[in-house]
Amino acid sequence: MREVIEFRYKRALYELVKKTEDDDDVEGYRFPDAYDQEGCIDQKKRFDVAKERYCERRRSGRVVTEQEAWEDHQAQKARVRFGAKDKKQVVDGYEFVFDDLTGFVEESSEAETGKHRGCYSKTAAEKAREGREFLPIHGYREELLKLIEENQVLVIVGETGSGKTTQIPQYLQEAGYTKRGKIGCTQPRRVAAMSVASRVAQEVGVKLGHEVGYSIRFEDCTSEKTVIKYMTDGMLLRELLIEPKLDSYSVIIIDEAHERTLSTDILFALVKDVAKVRPDLRLIISSATLEAKKFSEYFDSARIYLIPGRRYPVEKLFRKCPEPDYLETVIRTVVQIHQTEAIGDILVFLTGQEEIETVETNLKRRMMDLGTKGSEIIICPIYSNLPTPLQAKVFEPAPKGTRKVVLATNIAETSLTIDGVKYVIDPGYCKINSYNPRTGMESLLVTPISKASAAQRAGRSGRTGPGKCFRLYNIKDLEPTTIPEIQRANLASVVLTLKSLGIQDVFNFDFMDPPPENALLKALELLYALGALDEIGEITKVGERMVEFPVDPMLSKMIVGSEKYKCSKEIITIAAMLSVGNSVFYRPKNQQVFADKARMDFYEDTENVGDHIALLRVYNSWKEENYSTQWCCEKFIQSKSMKRARDIRDQLLGLLNKIGVELTSNPNDLDAIKKAILAGFFPHSAKLQKNGSYRRVKEPQTVYVHPNSGLFGASPSKWLVYHELVLTTKEYMRHTTEMKPEWLIEIAPHYYKLKDIEDTRPKKTQRRIEEASTSKVDTNKKTRTSKVDTNKKSKR
DNA sequence: GAGCACTGC
């Protein structure tokens, strides 16, 4: 009950600030009598003090104290629904000069300690059910239901800890919405969908998979009884392909919409459309404060409703001038916190594995230099490519008298939470992947984070108690939000999905943030070349088959094309291995020589084994070893990635069956396998130049074999097909395999002409074309026979 | 002689 009372206090503060917004009688506003009767005596007193201070400040406009700032902050958060203007940031302090925290204990921390008192004798389910009324959202139940009844689309700003994800579907079910259809709630991540569903099943008191269930890739935990269904956003998108009007649903909740994943962005437009033809369908878009207004505008000025959350205060400190060497600043800050601050773990956000390893070694050295004075620190690195057993260390509590320092990538921003973190060090950078449609190249760039990310990172320190966040930058220099994925991704797959849904004009599709036009154009061109679309841009039979496979269109074309070469069994293995996000080869810093040797074993025996065939061999060897984890360790293979490959392969196998492609195997005919690869990847061809580099056959550009390829440093093959291009220090082809140029004509006669693969051309003409088409003439000083594509216009 | 941030179907 205590928290409900606390909540009254916050609510009253919020009303007070609202009066300021509306220019109402602020001074005349009193703590509501109704609350008073509920036993909020203490809260009333505190409210009066807070109000007095607030009014005084309004009159004088003087600088505020931290306590006031915190209250302001709380109240400010509540203002979003009135379209908060830019208000001066008052929380940030200066440099690393700390005031002590006496008198800055957030009210909810006292409440927290007594939260479950007296509940120990009850069952987990009973406890779960009782806990419901302690959630901040509880006080809004009726108002919320009324709004949902009256508005077809509602944008909900539910802050962290408000309980919206677990409660809203239950309220809707209790209000009878499930009589008309299911309640679907999407999440951007699999783990979230699973854990939230399990939590709700417990609260409702049913078995998971019965009335409450979840649906994620590789795992459908629902039944005919299921009325509350949690799922990943990509899963709902797949369902839309089968059920375009979402007839079996009465409510769709898009949770964490502010994350703007590729799938949510497409879902927005699709559900908006469905809502027009289905007036009975209710849409709830749940977002963070920053983007709420934008969502509301997109959904034709939908109502915004705010549900305050419950969080601990986080004190934020920042540096006025960013240091050039921020890794050194990180180390100094860790040491400073360790020596001057109270017990509590430190979380550091870094951009990648390399930075993490550097900081780890340097920090260890620094601690050695400092000698034995002070307590010990335990360094825990965490990033997604770190093998699972090593990741586990992060979740173990630090032994008594020591402090844990977690060095993490962005993985700790949303994907996983680490308990016990009290301090966050945020240098303000992350790696962002962006795709250049002109060159067809991906690049991973270190970029400043957005304000939204900064807030999220800071919040990681206030999960279990008040926290502190040390920002090595000035928040004012940041952009408000990150560029949505749809504006920096390869859209081939998106466009194919839209076409399959019958959307003809992708240029005028109702994107919330439209992707660049040439990105759409490139996607259309590629799909046409692959035969997935016809001349007028309509989806073909081949395209329909390709959509079935949840992989990139070039991969799905490769799978569909494998039928002809009688090697579908090998091809789905290769496709699965290529679809695994992370590299399957593990290369720890101190054992690189061994790791490289183990990897090269997969290229032995036969000549011209490319990276694709090597991946096939890795998978088959693993299978022969009965999918052994032990084997993975010996061969420096990531067993996590292998298991994922197996899941994907199983799924592809099922789909192959579904579209009626026979499962055929031709393990010894490497040429057949290579031809099948080319059936999907023919646009990715490259030819050797004299200096050892390669040149793309279409869209001339110099590219290189990736250093992690088995072909790197080997005697070069004249013609290659590659899986993808990445821009790091150079333009690299990742995963390459040798091929024969005549296959290009054989497999893609509509794309390649004989002159594309000939290399006997008059030298003069050749040179003229080259000089006209590239500004970097010096790189091919001596290359005179290399092929330049004259088919396409050269770039200006 | 250099590198794989993070998700999802």
PDB file of N, CA and C (backbone and C1' of nucleotides) in Angstrom, chain A residues 190 384 431 550 587 708 728-729 734, chain B:
ATOM      1  N   ARG A 190      13.730 -11.414 -28.343  1.00  0.00           N
ATOM      2  CA  ARG A 190      13.165 -12.720 -28.011  1.00  0.00           C
ATOM      3  C   ARG A 190      13.066 -12.944 -26.509  1.00  0.00           C
ATOM      4  N   SER A 384      28.687  -9.597 -27.257  1.00  0.00           N
ATOM      5  CA  SER A 384      27.891 -10.737 -27.707  1.00  0.00           C
ATOM      6  C   SER A 384      28.743 -11.866 -28.266  1.00  0.00           C
ATOM      7  N   LYS A 431      29.213   1.778 -31.926  1.00  0.00           N
ATOM      8  CA  LYS A 431      29.429   1.466 -33.340  1.00  0.00           C
ATOM      9  C   LYS A 431      28.076   1.340 -34.008  1.00  0.00           C
ATOM     10  N   PRO A 550      13.202 -16.775 -44.265  1.00  0.00           N
ATOM     11  CA  PRO A 550      13.539 -15.584 -43.494  1.00  0.00           C
ATOM     12  C   PRO A 550      15.027 -15.257 -43.559  1.00  0.00           C
ATOM     13  N   ARG A 587      38.558 -16.374 -32.136  1.00  0.00           N
ATOM     14  CA  ARG A 587      39.974 -16.037 -32.268  1.00  0.00           C
ATOM     15  C   ARG A 587      40.431 -15.230 -31.053  1.00  0.00           C
ATOM     16  N   ASN A 708      40.298 -12.323 -42.822  1.00  0.00           N
ATOM     17  CA  ASN A 708      39.826 -13.514 -42.131  1.00  0.00           C
ATOM     18  C   ASN A 708      39.412 -14.625 -43.095  1.00  0.00           C
ATOM     19  N   THR A 728      36.140  -1.312 -43.843  1.00  0.00           N
ATOM     20  CA  THR A 728      36.794  -1.059 -42.552  1.00  0.00           C
ATOM     21  C   THR A 728      37.980  -0.156 -42.860  1.00  0.00           C
ATOM     22  N   THR A 729      39.177  -0.717 -42.828  1.00  0.00           N
ATOM     23  CA  THR A 729      40.309   0.097 -43.244  1.00  0.00           C
ATOM     24  C   THR A 729      40.428   0.105 -44.766  1.00  0.00           C
ATOM     25  N   ARG A 734      33.858 -10.190 -47.739  1.00  0.00           N
ATOM     26  CA  ARG A 734      33.822 -11.174 -46.660  1.00  0.00           C
ATOM     27  C   ARG A 734      33.166 -12.443 -47.189  1.00  0.00           C
TER      28      ARG A 734
ATOM     29  P    DG B   1      52.050  -6.875 -46.116  1.00  0.00           P
ATOM     30  O5'  DG B   1      50.638  -7.047 -45.394  1.00  0.00           O
ATOM     31  C5'  DG B   1      49.416  -6.493 -45.840  1.00  0.00           C
ATOM     32  C4'  DG B   1      48.394  -6.693 -44.754  1.00  0.00           C
ATOM     33  C3'  DG B   1      48.502  -5.695 -43.595  1.00  0.00           C
ATOM     34  O3'  DG B   1      47.192  -5.274 -43.241  1.00  0.00           O
ATOM     35  C1'  DG B   1      48.590  -7.895 -42.747  1.00  0.00           C
ATOM     36  P    DA B   2      47.080  -3.854 -42.595  1.00  0.00           P
ATOM     37  O5'  DA B   2      45.582  -3.955 -42.047  1.00  0.00           O
ATOM     38  C5'  DA B   2      44.545  -4.335 -42.931  1.00  0.00           C
ATOM     39  C4'  DA B   2      43.528  -5.183 -42.190  1.00  0.00           C
ATOM     40  C3'  DA B   2      42.991  -4.549 -40.917  1.00  0.00           C
ATOM     41  O3'  DA B   2      41.606  -4.791 -40.916  1.00  0.00           O
ATOM     42  C1'  DA B   2      43.850  -6.684 -40.438  1.00  0.00           C
ATOM     43  P    DG B   3      40.677  -3.661 -40.402  1.00  0.00           P
ATOM     44  O5'  DG B   3      39.501  -4.559 -39.820  1.00  0.00           O
ATOM     45  C5'  DG B   3      39.038  -5.683 -40.547  1.00  0.00           C
ATOM     46  C4'  DG B   3      38.298  -6.607 -39.598  1.00  0.00           C
ATOM     47  C3'  DG B   3      37.566  -5.910 -38.469  1.00  0.00           C
ATOM     48  O3'  DG B   3      36.335  -6.582 -38.257  1.00  0.00           O
ATOM     49  C1'  DG B   3      39.179  -7.359 -37.557  1.00  0.00           C
ATOM     50  P    DC B   4      35.114  -6.117 -39.291  1.00  0.00           P
ATOM     51  O5'  DC B   4      33.836  -5.907 -38.412  1.00  0.00           O
ATOM     52  C5'  DC B   4      33.920  -5.737 -37.033  1.00  0.00           C
ATOM     53  C4'  DC B   4      32.877  -6.642 -36.400  1.00  0.00           C
ATOM     54  C3'  DC B   4      33.241  -6.998 -34.964  1.00  0.00           C
ATOM     55  O3'  DC B   4      32.528  -6.131 -34.107  1.00  0.00           O
ATOM     56  C1'  DC B   4      32.751  -8.973 -36.224  1.00  0.00           C
ATOM     57  P    DA B   5      33.315  -5.426 -32.975  1.00  0.00           P
ATOM     58  O5'  DA B   5      32.095  -4.543 -32.568  1.00  0.00           O
ATOM     59  C5'  DA B   5      30.879  -5.233 -32.288  1.00  0.00           C
ATOM     60  C4'  DA B   5      29.965  -4.262 -31.613  1.00  0.00           C
ATOM     61  C3'  DA B   5      28.632  -4.906 -31.262  1.00  0.00           C
ATOM     62  O3'  DA B   5      28.731  -5.518 -30.007  1.00  0.00           O
ATOM     63  C1'  DA B   5      28.301  -2.887 -32.393  1.00  0.00           C
ATOM     64  P    DC B   6      28.114  -7.012 -29.841  1.00  0.00           P
ATOM     65  O5'  DC B   6      26.547  -6.767 -30.037  1.00  0.00           O
ATOM     66  C5'  DC B   6      25.855  -5.978 -29.083  1.00  0.00           C
ATOM     67  C4'  DC B   6      24.505  -5.591 -29.630  1.00  0.00           C
ATOM     68  C3'  DC B   6      23.640  -6.784 -30.027  1.00  0.00           C
ATOM     69  O3'  DC B   6      23.100  -7.404 -28.885  1.00  0.00           O
ATOM     70  C1'  DC B   6      23.442  -5.048 -31.618  1.00  0.00           C
ATOM     71  P    DT B   7      22.641  -8.934 -29.013  1.00  0.00           P
ATOM     72  O5'  DT B   7      21.099  -8.712 -29.257  1.00  0.00           O
ATOM     73  C5'  DT B   7      20.564  -9.091 -30.462  1.00  0.00           C
ATOM     74  C4'  DT B   7      19.362  -8.242 -30.757  1.00  0.00           C
ATOM     75  C3'  DT B   7      18.334  -9.074 -31.495  1.00  0.00           C
ATOM     76  O3'  DT B   7      17.409  -9.550 -30.548  1.00  0.00           O
ATOM     77  C1'  DT B   7      18.950  -7.196 -32.820  1.00  0.00           C
ATOM     78  P    DG B   8      16.956 -11.090 -30.723  1.00  0.00           P
ATOM     79  O5'  DG B   8      16.067 -11.065 -32.045  1.00  0.00           O
ATOM     80  C5'  DG B   8      14.918 -10.242 -32.070  1.00  0.00           C
ATOM     81  C4'  DG B   8      14.388 -10.196 -33.481  1.00  0.00           C
ATOM     82  C3'  DG B   8      14.280 -11.553 -34.156  1.00  0.00           C
ATOM     83  O3'  DG B   8      13.073 -12.173 -33.767  1.00  0.00           O
ATOM     84  C1'  DG B   8      15.164  -9.933 -35.654  1.00  0.00           C
ATOM     85  P    DC B   9      12.895 -13.699 -34.043  1.00  0.00           P
ATOM     86  O5'  DC B   9      12.456 -13.725 -35.557  1.00  0.00           O
ATOM     87  C5'  DC B   9      11.202 -13.148 -35.912  1.00  0.00           C
ATOM     88  C4'  DC B   9      11.034 -13.274 -37.397  1.00  0.00           C
ATOM     89  C3'  DC B   9      11.028 -14.724 -37.868  1.00  0.00           C
ATOM     90  O3'  DC B   9       9.700 -15.065 -38.246  1.00  0.00           O
ATOM     91  C1'  DC B   9      12.461 -13.366 -39.218  1.00  0.00           C
TER      92       DC B   9
END
